Coordinates of C-alpha atoms and ligand atoms in Angstrom, one line a residue:
M1 CA 72.0 1.6 -35.3
Q2 CA 70.6 4.0 -33.4
P3 CA 73.0 6.7 -31.9
D4 CA 72.9 7.4 -28.0
F5 CA 71.7 10.6 -26.6
Y6 CA 73.2 13.0 -24.0
Q7 CA 71.1 13.9 -20.7
H8 CA 71.8 16.7 -18.2
F9 CA 71.2 16.4 -14.1
Q10 CA 70.9 18.7 -11.7
P11 CA 72.4 18.3 -8.4
G12 CA 70.9 15.9 -6.4
E13 CA 68.9 15.0 -9.2
H14 CA 68.7 11.1 -9.3
L15 CA 70.1 9.1 -12.6
F16 CA 67.5 5.9 -11.3
K17 CA 66.9 4.7 -7.4
Q18 CA 67.4 1.7 -6.1
G19 CA 64.7 -0.7 -7.1
E20 CA 63.8 0.3 -10.5
I21 CA 64.0 -1.5 -13.7
G22 CA 67.1 -0.7 -15.2
D23 CA 67.2 0.3 -18.7
S24 CA 70.1 2.1 -19.5
A25 CA 73.9 2.8 -18.7
Y26 CA 75.9 5.6 -18.2
I27 CA 78.6 7.6 -19.1
I28 CA 79.8 10.3 -17.0
E29 CA 80.6 13.9 -19.5
K30 CA 81.1 16.2 -17.2
G31 CA 80.3 16.2 -13.2
R32 CA 80.4 13.7 -10.4
I33 CA 77.8 11.3 -9.5
E34 CA 77.3 9.4 -6.0
I35 CA 76.1 5.8 -5.9
Y36 CA 74.7 4.7 -2.8
I37 CA 72.8 1.9 -1.4
E38 CA 70.4 2.0 1.3
K39 CA 70.9 -0.2 4.2
A40 CA 68.8 -0.4 7.7
E41 CA 67.1 3.2 6.2
K42 CA 70.5 4.7 5.6
N43 CA 72.1 5.7 2.9
I44 CA 75.3 4.2 2.1
T45 CA 77.9 5.8 -0.1
I46 CA 79.9 3.1 -2.4
A47 CA 81.3 5.0 -5.2
T48 CA 82.0 8.8 -6.3
L49 CA 82.4 8.4 -9.9
A50 CA 83.6 11.2 -12.2
E51 CA 84.4 12.2 -15.7
G52 CA 84.9 9.4 -18.0
E53 CA 83.6 6.7 -15.7
L54 CA 80.5 4.0 -16.7
L55 CA 77.6 3.6 -14.4
G56 CA 74.1 1.4 -14.5
E57 CA 75.8 -1.0 -16.7
M58 CA 73.5 -4.0 -15.0
A59 CA 71.0 -2.8 -17.8
I60 CA 73.8 -3.9 -20.7
I61 CA 72.8 -7.4 -19.2
D62 CA 69.0 -7.3 -18.5
E63 CA 66.6 -5.3 -16.9
S64 CA 66.7 -6.2 -13.5
P65 CA 66.2 -4.3 -10.6
R66 CA 68.6 -1.4 -9.9
N67 CA 70.9 -2.6 -6.9
A68 CA 72.1 0.7 -6.0
S69 CA 71.2 4.6 -6.3
A70 CA 72.8 6.9 -8.6
V71 CA 72.3 11.1 -7.8
A72 CA 74.3 13.9 -9.4
L73 CA 76.5 15.7 -6.6
E74 CA 77.4 18.3 -9.5
P75 CA 75.6 19.8 -12.8
T76 CA 76.4 16.8 -14.5
D77 CA 76.2 15.8 -18.3
V78 CA 76.2 11.9 -19.2
I79 CA 75.8 10.0 -22.2
V80 CA 72.8 7.7 -22.3
I81 CA 73.3 4.1 -23.6
P82 CA 69.7 2.7 -23.6
L83 CA 69.2 -0.8 -23.0
Q84 CA 68.1 -1.9 -27.0
H85 CA 71.0 0.1 -28.0
M86 CA 73.3 -2.2 -25.9
Q87 CA 71.6 -5.3 -27.6
Q88 CA 72.2 -4.2 -30.7
K89 CA 76.0 -3.4 -29.8
I90 CA 76.5 -6.5 -28.2
E91 CA 74.9 -8.5 -31.4
Y92 CA 77.6 -6.7 -33.8
S93 CA 79.9 -7.1 -30.9
D94 CA 82.3 -3.8 -31.7
P95 CA 85.4 -3.4 -29.7
T96 CA 83.9 -0.6 -27.8
V97 CA 81.5 -3.2 -26.6
R98 CA 84.0 -5.6 -25.6
F99 CA 85.5 -2.9 -23.7
I100 CA 82.4 -2.0 -22.1
L101 CA 82.2 -5.3 -21.0
K102 CA 85.4 -5.5 -19.7
V103 CA 84.4 -2.3 -17.2
I104 CA 81.9 -3.9 -16.1
M105 CA 83.1 -7.0 -15.1
M106 CA 85.8 -5.2 -12.9
R107 CA 83.3 -3.3 -11.7
Y108 CA 81.0 -5.8 -10.4
R109 CA 83.8 -7.5 -8.4
D110 CA 84.5 -3.7 -7.2
I111 CA 80.9 -3.6 -5.9
Y112 CA 81.2 -6.9 -4.4
A113 CA 84.1 -6.6 -2.6
R114 CA 83.1 -3.3 -1.7
L115 CA 80.0 -4.4 -0.3
M116 CA 81.5 -7.1 1.1
H117 CA 83.4 -5.2 3.3
V118 CA 80.6 -2.8 4.8
L119 CA 79.0 -6.4 5.4
E120 CA 81.8 -7.6 7.3
G121 CA 82.8 -4.2 9.0
V122 CA 80.2 -4.6 11.1
V123 CA 81.5 -4.5 14.7
P124 CA 79.3 -6.4 17.1
N125 CA 81.1 -5.1 19.9
A126 CA 80.8 -1.6 19.4
S127 CA 78.2 -0.1 21.1
S128 CA 77.9 2.8 18.6
Y129 CA 77.1 1.1 15.9
Q130 CA 73.8 -0.6 14.9
A131 CA 74.0 -4.2 13.5
V132 CA 72.7 -4.3 9.7
S133 CA 69.8 -6.7 10.3
E134 CA 70.2 -10.2 9.1
T135 CA 67.9 -10.3 6.4
T136 CA 69.3 -7.1 4.9
S137 CA 72.9 -8.6 5.0
D138 CA 71.6 -12.0 3.5
K139 CA 69.5 -9.7 1.0
I140 CA 72.7 -8.2 -0.1
K141 CA 74.6 -11.5 -0.4
N142 CA 72.1 -12.6 -2.4
I143 CA 72.4 -9.9 -5.2
M144 CA 76.6 -10.6 -4.9
Q145 CA 75.6 -13.8 -5.5
Q146 CA 73.5 -13.0 -8.4
Y147 CA 76.4 -10.8 -9.5
L148 CA 79.2 -13.2 -9.4
E149 CA 76.6 -15.9 -11.4
M150 CA 76.1 -12.3 -14.2
Q151 CA 80.2 -11.9 -14.2
D152 CA 80.4 -15.5 -15.4
R153 CA 78.1 -14.7 -18.2
I154 CA 79.4 -12.0 -19.3
L155 CA 83.1 -13.1 -19.4
T156 CA 81.6 -16.2 -21.8
A157 CA 80.2 -13.4 -24.0
V158 CA 83.5 -11.7 -24.0
N159 CA 85.4 -14.6 -24.6
T160 CA 83.4 -15.3 -27.6
A161 CA 82.9 -11.7 -29.2
V162 CA 84.6 -11.4 -32.8
P163 CA 85.7 -7.9 -33.5
L164 CA 84.2 -6.7 -36.6
N165 CA 85.0 -2.8 -36.9
D166 CA 87.7 -2.2 -35.0
N167 CA 88.1 1.3 -36.6
N168 CA 85.2 2.0 -35.1
L169 CA 86.5 2.2 -31.4
D170 CA 85.9 6.0 -30.4
Q171 CA 89.0 6.6 -28.6
T172 CA 88.1 10.1 -27.0
D173 CA 85.1 8.7 -25.5
L174 CA 86.5 5.9 -24.0
S175 CA 90.1 6.8 -23.5
K176 CA 89.3 8.8 -20.2
T177 CA 87.2 5.9 -19.3
K178 CA 90.5 3.6 -19.8
R179 CA 92.8 5.8 -17.9
L180 CA 90.7 6.1 -14.7
L181 CA 90.3 2.2 -14.7
S182 CA 93.7 1.5 -14.9
I183 CA 94.7 4.0 -12.0
E184 CA 91.9 2.4 -10.1
K185 CA 93.2 -1.0 -11.0
N186 CA 96.9 0.2 -10.4
L187 CA 95.4 1.4 -6.6
Q188 CA 93.7 -1.7 -5.9
R189 CA 96.8 -4.1 -6.9
A190 CA 98.9 -1.8 -4.9
L191 CA 96.4 -2.1 -1.2
T192 CA 96.6 -5.7 -2.0
E193 CA 100.1 -6.3 -2.6
E194 CA 100.7 -4.0 0.3
Q195 CA 103.0 -1.4 -2.2
F196 CA 101.4 1.4 0.6
V197 CA 103.6 2.3 3.2
N198 CA 103.7 4.6 6.2
Y199 CA 106.2 7.4 6.8
Y200 CA 106.8 9.0 9.8
Q201 CA 107.7 12.5 10.4
P202 CA 109.0 13.5 14.0
I203 CA 106.8 15.8 16.2
V204 CA 108.8 17.6 18.5
D205 CA 108.2 19.0 22.5
L206 CA 109.5 22.5 22.1
R207 CA 109.9 23.3 25.7
S208 CA 112.2 20.1 25.8
G209 CA 113.4 19.8 22.7
Q210 CA 112.9 16.2 22.6
I211 CA 110.5 14.2 19.9
C212 CA 107.7 13.5 21.3
G213 CA 105.6 12.2 18.9
C214 CA 105.0 11.6 15.0
E215 CA 102.6 12.1 12.0
A216 CA 102.1 9.2 10.2
L217 CA 102.5 10.6 6.2
V218 CA 101.8 8.0 3.6
R219 CA 103.9 7.1 0.5
W220 CA 103.2 4.6 -2.5
Q221 CA 106.3 2.6 -3.2
H222 CA 105.3 2.1 -6.6
P223 CA 107.0 -1.0 -8.7
Q224 CA 107.9 1.2 -11.6
Q225 CA 108.0 5.2 -10.6
G226 CA 109.4 4.4 -7.3
L227 CA 108.4 6.5 -4.4
L228 CA 105.0 9.0 -4.8
T229 CA 103.5 11.0 -2.1
P230 CA 100.5 11.2 -1.4
E231 CA 99.4 14.1 -3.9
Y232 CA 100.1 12.0 -6.7
F233 CA 97.3 9.1 -5.8
I234 CA 95.1 10.2 -2.6
P235 CA 92.9 12.4 -4.6
H236 CA 92.2 8.6 -6.8
C237 CA 91.7 6.8 -3.7
E238 CA 88.7 9.3 -2.6
N239 CA 87.4 9.2 -5.6
S240 CA 87.6 5.8 -5.8
G241 CA 86.1 5.1 -2.4
M242 CA 89.6 2.9 -1.9
I243 CA 90.6 5.1 0.9
I244 CA 88.2 3.4 2.6
D245 CA 90.2 0.6 2.8
L246 CA 93.5 2.2 2.4
G247 CA 92.4 4.5 5.7
Y248 CA 92.3 1.5 7.6
L249 CA 95.2 0.3 6.9
I250 CA 97.4 3.4 7.7
T251 CA 95.5 3.4 11.1
R252 CA 96.6 0.0 11.7
Q253 CA 100.2 0.4 10.6
T254 CA 100.6 3.6 12.7
C255 CA 98.8 2.1 15.9
E256 CA 101.3 -0.6 15.6
F257 CA 104.2 1.6 15.3
Q258 CA 103.4 3.8 18.4
Q259 CA 103.0 1.0 20.2
T260 CA 106.3 -0.2 19.1
V261 CA 108.0 3.4 20.1
A262 CA 106.5 3.6 22.9
D263 CA 107.2 0.1 24.1
R264 CA 111.2 0.8 23.6
F265 CA 111.8 4.5 24.1
N266 CA 109.4 6.4 25.7
P267 CA 105.7 5.5 27.0
D268 CA 104.0 8.8 26.4
F269 CA 105.4 8.7 23.1
F270 CA 101.9 9.6 20.4
A271 CA 101.0 9.3 16.4
S272 CA 98.9 11.3 14.7
I273 CA 96.6 10.4 11.5
N274 CA 95.4 12.2 8.8
L275 CA 91.5 10.8 8.4
S276 CA 90.0 12.4 5.0
I277 CA 86.6 13.6 4.6
K278 CA 85.6 10.3 2.0
Q279 CA 86.7 7.6 4.9
F280 CA 83.6 9.7 6.7
D281 CA 81.1 8.0 3.7
D282 CA 81.6 4.8 5.9
E283 CA 79.0 4.2 8.2
T284 CA 81.6 1.8 10.3
L285 CA 84.2 4.3 10.5
I286 CA 84.4 5.2 14.0
P287 CA 83.9 2.1 15.6
R288 CA 86.3 0.8 13.7
L289 CA 88.9 3.1 14.1
I290 CA 87.9 2.3 18.0
D291 CA 88.6 -1.0 17.6
I292 CA 92.1 -0.7 15.8
V293 CA 93.2 1.5 18.4
D294 CA 92.3 -0.8 21.0
E295 CA 94.0 -3.3 19.8
H296 CA 97.1 -2.3 18.2
A297 CA 98.2 1.4 20.1
S298 CA 99.5 1.7 23.5
A299 CA 96.8 3.7 25.0
P300 CA 93.9 5.3 22.9
A301 CA 95.3 9.1 24.0
R302 CA 98.4 8.5 22.9
I303 CA 96.7 8.7 19.2
K304 CA 96.0 11.7 17.5
F305 CA 93.6 11.9 14.5
E306 CA 94.1 15.0 12.2
I307 CA 90.9 16.6 10.3
T308 CA 90.8 19.5 7.9
E309 CA 88.2 22.0 7.9
S310 CA 86.7 21.1 4.8
L311 CA 85.4 17.9 6.5
L312 CA 83.7 19.6 8.8
M313 CA 82.3 22.0 6.5
G314 CA 81.0 18.9 4.1
N315 CA 78.6 17.7 6.7
P316 CA 78.9 19.4 10.0
E317 CA 76.0 17.3 12.0
Q318 CA 77.2 13.9 10.6
A319 CA 81.0 15.2 11.1
H320 CA 79.7 16.4 14.7
T321 CA 78.7 13.1 16.0
A322 CA 81.8 11.1 14.6
L323 CA 84.3 13.4 16.3
N324 CA 82.4 13.3 19.8
E325 CA 82.4 9.8 19.7
L326 CA 86.4 9.5 19.1
K327 CA 86.9 11.7 21.1
Q328 CA 84.6 9.8 24.5
H329 CA 87.4 6.9 23.7
G330 CA 89.7 9.3 24.7
V331 CA 91.6 9.5 21.5
K332 CA 93.3 13.3 20.6
L333 CA 91.4 15.5 17.9
V334 CA 93.5 17.8 15.9
I335 CA 92.3 20.8 13.4
D336 CA 94.7 20.3 10.4
D337 CA 95.4 22.9 8.0
F338 CA 94.0 25.6 10.1
G339 CA 93.5 29.1 8.4
T340 CA 94.0 27.5 4.6
G341 CA 90.6 26.9 4.0
Y342 CA 87.4 28.8 4.4
S343 CA 88.1 28.7 8.1
S344 CA 85.0 29.5 10.4
L345 CA 85.2 30.3 13.7
S346 CA 82.4 28.7 15.0
Y347 CA 83.7 25.3 14.1
L348 CA 86.4 25.7 16.7
H349 CA 84.2 25.8 19.7
R350 CA 81.3 23.5 18.3
F351 CA 84.0 20.4 18.0
P352 CA 86.4 19.0 20.2
F353 CA 89.5 20.0 19.3
D354 CA 92.5 19.3 21.7
F355 CA 95.2 20.8 19.2
M356 CA 95.4 22.9 16.4
K357 CA 97.9 22.8 13.9
I358 CA 99.4 25.6 12.2
D359 CA 99.6 25.3 8.4
Q360 CA 103.3 25.5 7.1
S361 CA 102.3 28.1 4.3
F362 CA 102.1 30.5 7.1
V363 CA 105.2 29.3 9.5
N364 CA 107.7 28.8 6.5
T365 CA 106.7 32.7 5.2
M366 CA 106.9 34.0 8.5
L367 CA 111.1 34.9 7.7
H368 CA 110.1 37.0 4.8
N369 CA 106.1 37.8 5.2
K370 CA 105.2 40.1 8.0
K371 CA 101.2 39.1 7.6
S372 CA 102.2 35.4 8.1
K373 CA 103.9 36.4 11.3
T374 CA 100.8 37.6 12.1
I375 CA 98.5 35.3 11.2
V376 CA 100.6 32.7 13.1
K377 CA 100.7 34.7 16.4
S378 CA 97.1 35.5 15.9
L379 CA 96.2 31.7 15.0
V380 CA 98.1 30.9 18.9
D381 CA 96.4 33.1 20.7
L382 CA 92.7 31.8 19.6
G383 CA 94.0 28.4 20.0
H384 CA 95.1 29.2 23.4
N385 CA 92.1 30.8 24.1
L386 CA 90.0 28.3 23.5
G387 CA 91.9 25.8 25.3
M388 CA 94.1 24.1 22.5
Q389 CA 97.4 23.2 21.8
L390 CA 99.3 24.6 19.3
I391 CA 101.5 22.2 16.7
A392 CA 103.5 24.6 14.2
E393 CA 104.2 22.3 10.9
G394 CA 107.0 23.6 8.5
I395 CA 109.3 24.3 10.6
E396 CA 112.4 24.6 8.3
S397 CA 114.9 27.0 10.4
Q398 CA 116.2 28.0 13.6
Y399 CA 114.8 31.4 13.0
E400 CA 111.1 29.5 12.7
E401 CA 111.6 27.6 15.9
Q402 CA 112.7 31.2 17.7
L403 CA 109.8 32.7 16.4
I404 CA 107.0 29.9 17.1
K405 CA 108.8 29.3 20.5
D406 CA 108.4 33.0 21.2
Y407 CA 104.9 32.3 20.8
Q408 CA 104.3 29.7 23.3
V409 CA 103.7 27.4 21.0
E410 CA 103.9 24.2 22.2
L411 CA 104.7 21.3 19.4
G412 CA 106.9 21.6 16.6
Q413 CA 107.3 19.8 13.2
G414 CA 109.2 20.2 9.8
Y415 CA 112.5 19.3 8.3
F416 CA 114.6 21.3 10.8
Y417 CA 114.0 18.4 13.2
G418 CA 113.5 15.4 10.6
T419 CA 111.6 14.8 7.2
P420 CA 109.3 12.2 7.1
L421 CA 110.9 8.6 7.5
T422 CA 110.5 4.7 7.6
A423 CA 109.4 3.0 10.8
E424 CA 113.6 1.9 10.6
Q425 CA 114.7 5.2 10.2
F426 CA 112.7 6.7 12.6
Q427 CA 113.5 4.5 15.5
K428 CA 117.4 5.2 14.9
L429 CA 117.0 8.5 15.2
L430 CA 115.2 8.1 18.5
K431 CA 118.8 6.0 19.6
Ligands
C2E501 P1 99.7 17.9 5.6 O1 98.3 16.8 6.5 O2 99.7 18.7 6.0 O3 101.0 16.8 6.0 C1 102.2 17.8 6.0 C2 102.9 17.9 4.8 O4 104.1 18.6 4.6 C3 103.4 16.4 4.4 O5 103.9 15.8 3.0 C4 105.0 16.6 4.8 O6 106.0 15.7 4.1 C5 105.5 18.0 4.6 N1 106.4 18.8 5.3 C6 106.5 18.4 6.4 N2 107.4 19.3 7.1 C7 107.8 20.0 6.0 C8 108.7 21.2 5.8 O7 109.4 21.9 7.0 N3 108.9 22.0 4.7 C9 108.0 21.4 3.8 N4 107.8 22.4 2.8 N5 106.9 20.7 3.3 C10 106.9 19.9 5.2 P2 103.2 14.9 2.2 O8 103.7 13.7 2.9 O9 103.5 15.4 0.6 O10 101.6 15.1 2.2 C11 100.9 16.1 1.5 C12 99.5 15.9 2.1 O11 98.7 14.1 2.0 C13 99.4 15.9 3.5 O12 99.3 17.2 4.3 C14 97.5 14.9 4.5 O13 96.6 15.9 3.5 C15 98.0 14.1 2.7 N6 98.1 12.7 3.2 C16 99.4 12.5 3.7 N7 99.2 11.0 4.5 C17 97.9 10.9 4.4 C18 97.4 9.9 5.2 O14 97.4 8.9 5.7 N8 95.7 10.2 4.9 C19 95.4 10.8 4.4 N9 93.7 11.0 4.0 N10 95.8 12.0 3.6 C20 97.1 12.1 3.6
CA502 CA1 97.9 16.5 8.5
CA503 CA1 99.4 21.2 6.4

């Protein structure tokens, strides 16, 4: 049997384009690849794939046209599996092949779900979004129907395959793929089984000392591992594109919580929601967020979206349009973790932020580090001079609170006032 071979792609270089006839599948050795579809003359990212992941697997079945394009995001090495090799391999049906076939089926389901999501996400009553034409959506639905039929064919193939040479399974090549897939699978299950829950951390008005709002911080209630913080799963959600669905869930939960607290305790109560850069790959993001806010929050002005600098850097034009649309709808915008990234002052006046959030790394080192104090003071002045209000994050002691108050910061957040709490605990605290 002929061996597969390696190929290198430069950033921006295509592995294949939508509509081309597929002749190979690929496993990513190193680097990152974006998969996108062209719809209504726009490119919509459906996934970003990283090391160990498989793509272009359509070619394993037959030479049908590519239904999406694949482009390298960074210098990327791939193992190329040509169609003929695959057909031979299927004939001999070793465990590797069976494994890959299983991957394909999962992937098809996944693509199908995401495409459907994009289609259903077309919000007819949102003026800012141009609906996909009916013929385009019919076409996509057709493609997806073919996928489903193909799935059945593969399933039959896998079920009838006989393991010939189990020893041939290349563990190193495939273990990474398996690991990534199992993480993605678990995340997908977590999403459908609603294992993600929002915790809410109090935000205090420093003048009155009263809780005036909260930041939503998502947690994964893992059935075996217990409560997991975002660092363990948000990166995977971003890489797999799942952050898009999760983001809507978080937004809806938060808006509902905001409305409840506003009704029961304080009509001015606000809630702040973190947005990830990957969510902006979804063209329907802004109209859908607006719809969720309209439907579930007490008023758009009581919802803040927190955005980091990296998000602005990635695609300033796109970010500019999106943020302005949100802002026009009345929600508030926060520049998060300001000063920790590749800060560029030019962002601050170009983008319509209402609040600047000072990162905890500055705030909770003020006691021992004079430079941190200077940085905090300078950030506060900068924010105020640009017409923004300030939020200081990571206040853990009275000393820090006092300094922050001396600097005329409006809002404070940190363990000194409260850790992130469940919706129930938060309401108890308010009582
Ligand atoms: P972040 O936006 O900077 O959130 C603040 C983090 O600081 C939270 O960690 C919070 O629990 C922690 N924190 C709050 N007060 C204190 C304090 O006084 N001292 C210390 N040492 N830490 C404090 P968490 O919940 O682990 O979240 C980590 C990051 O994950 C967040 O950083 C945010 O970037 C991301 N994240 C959290 N929830 C979401 C979400 O719903 N969507 C997205 N896209 N990202 C989220
Ligand atoms: Ca935040
Ligand atoms: Ca932070």
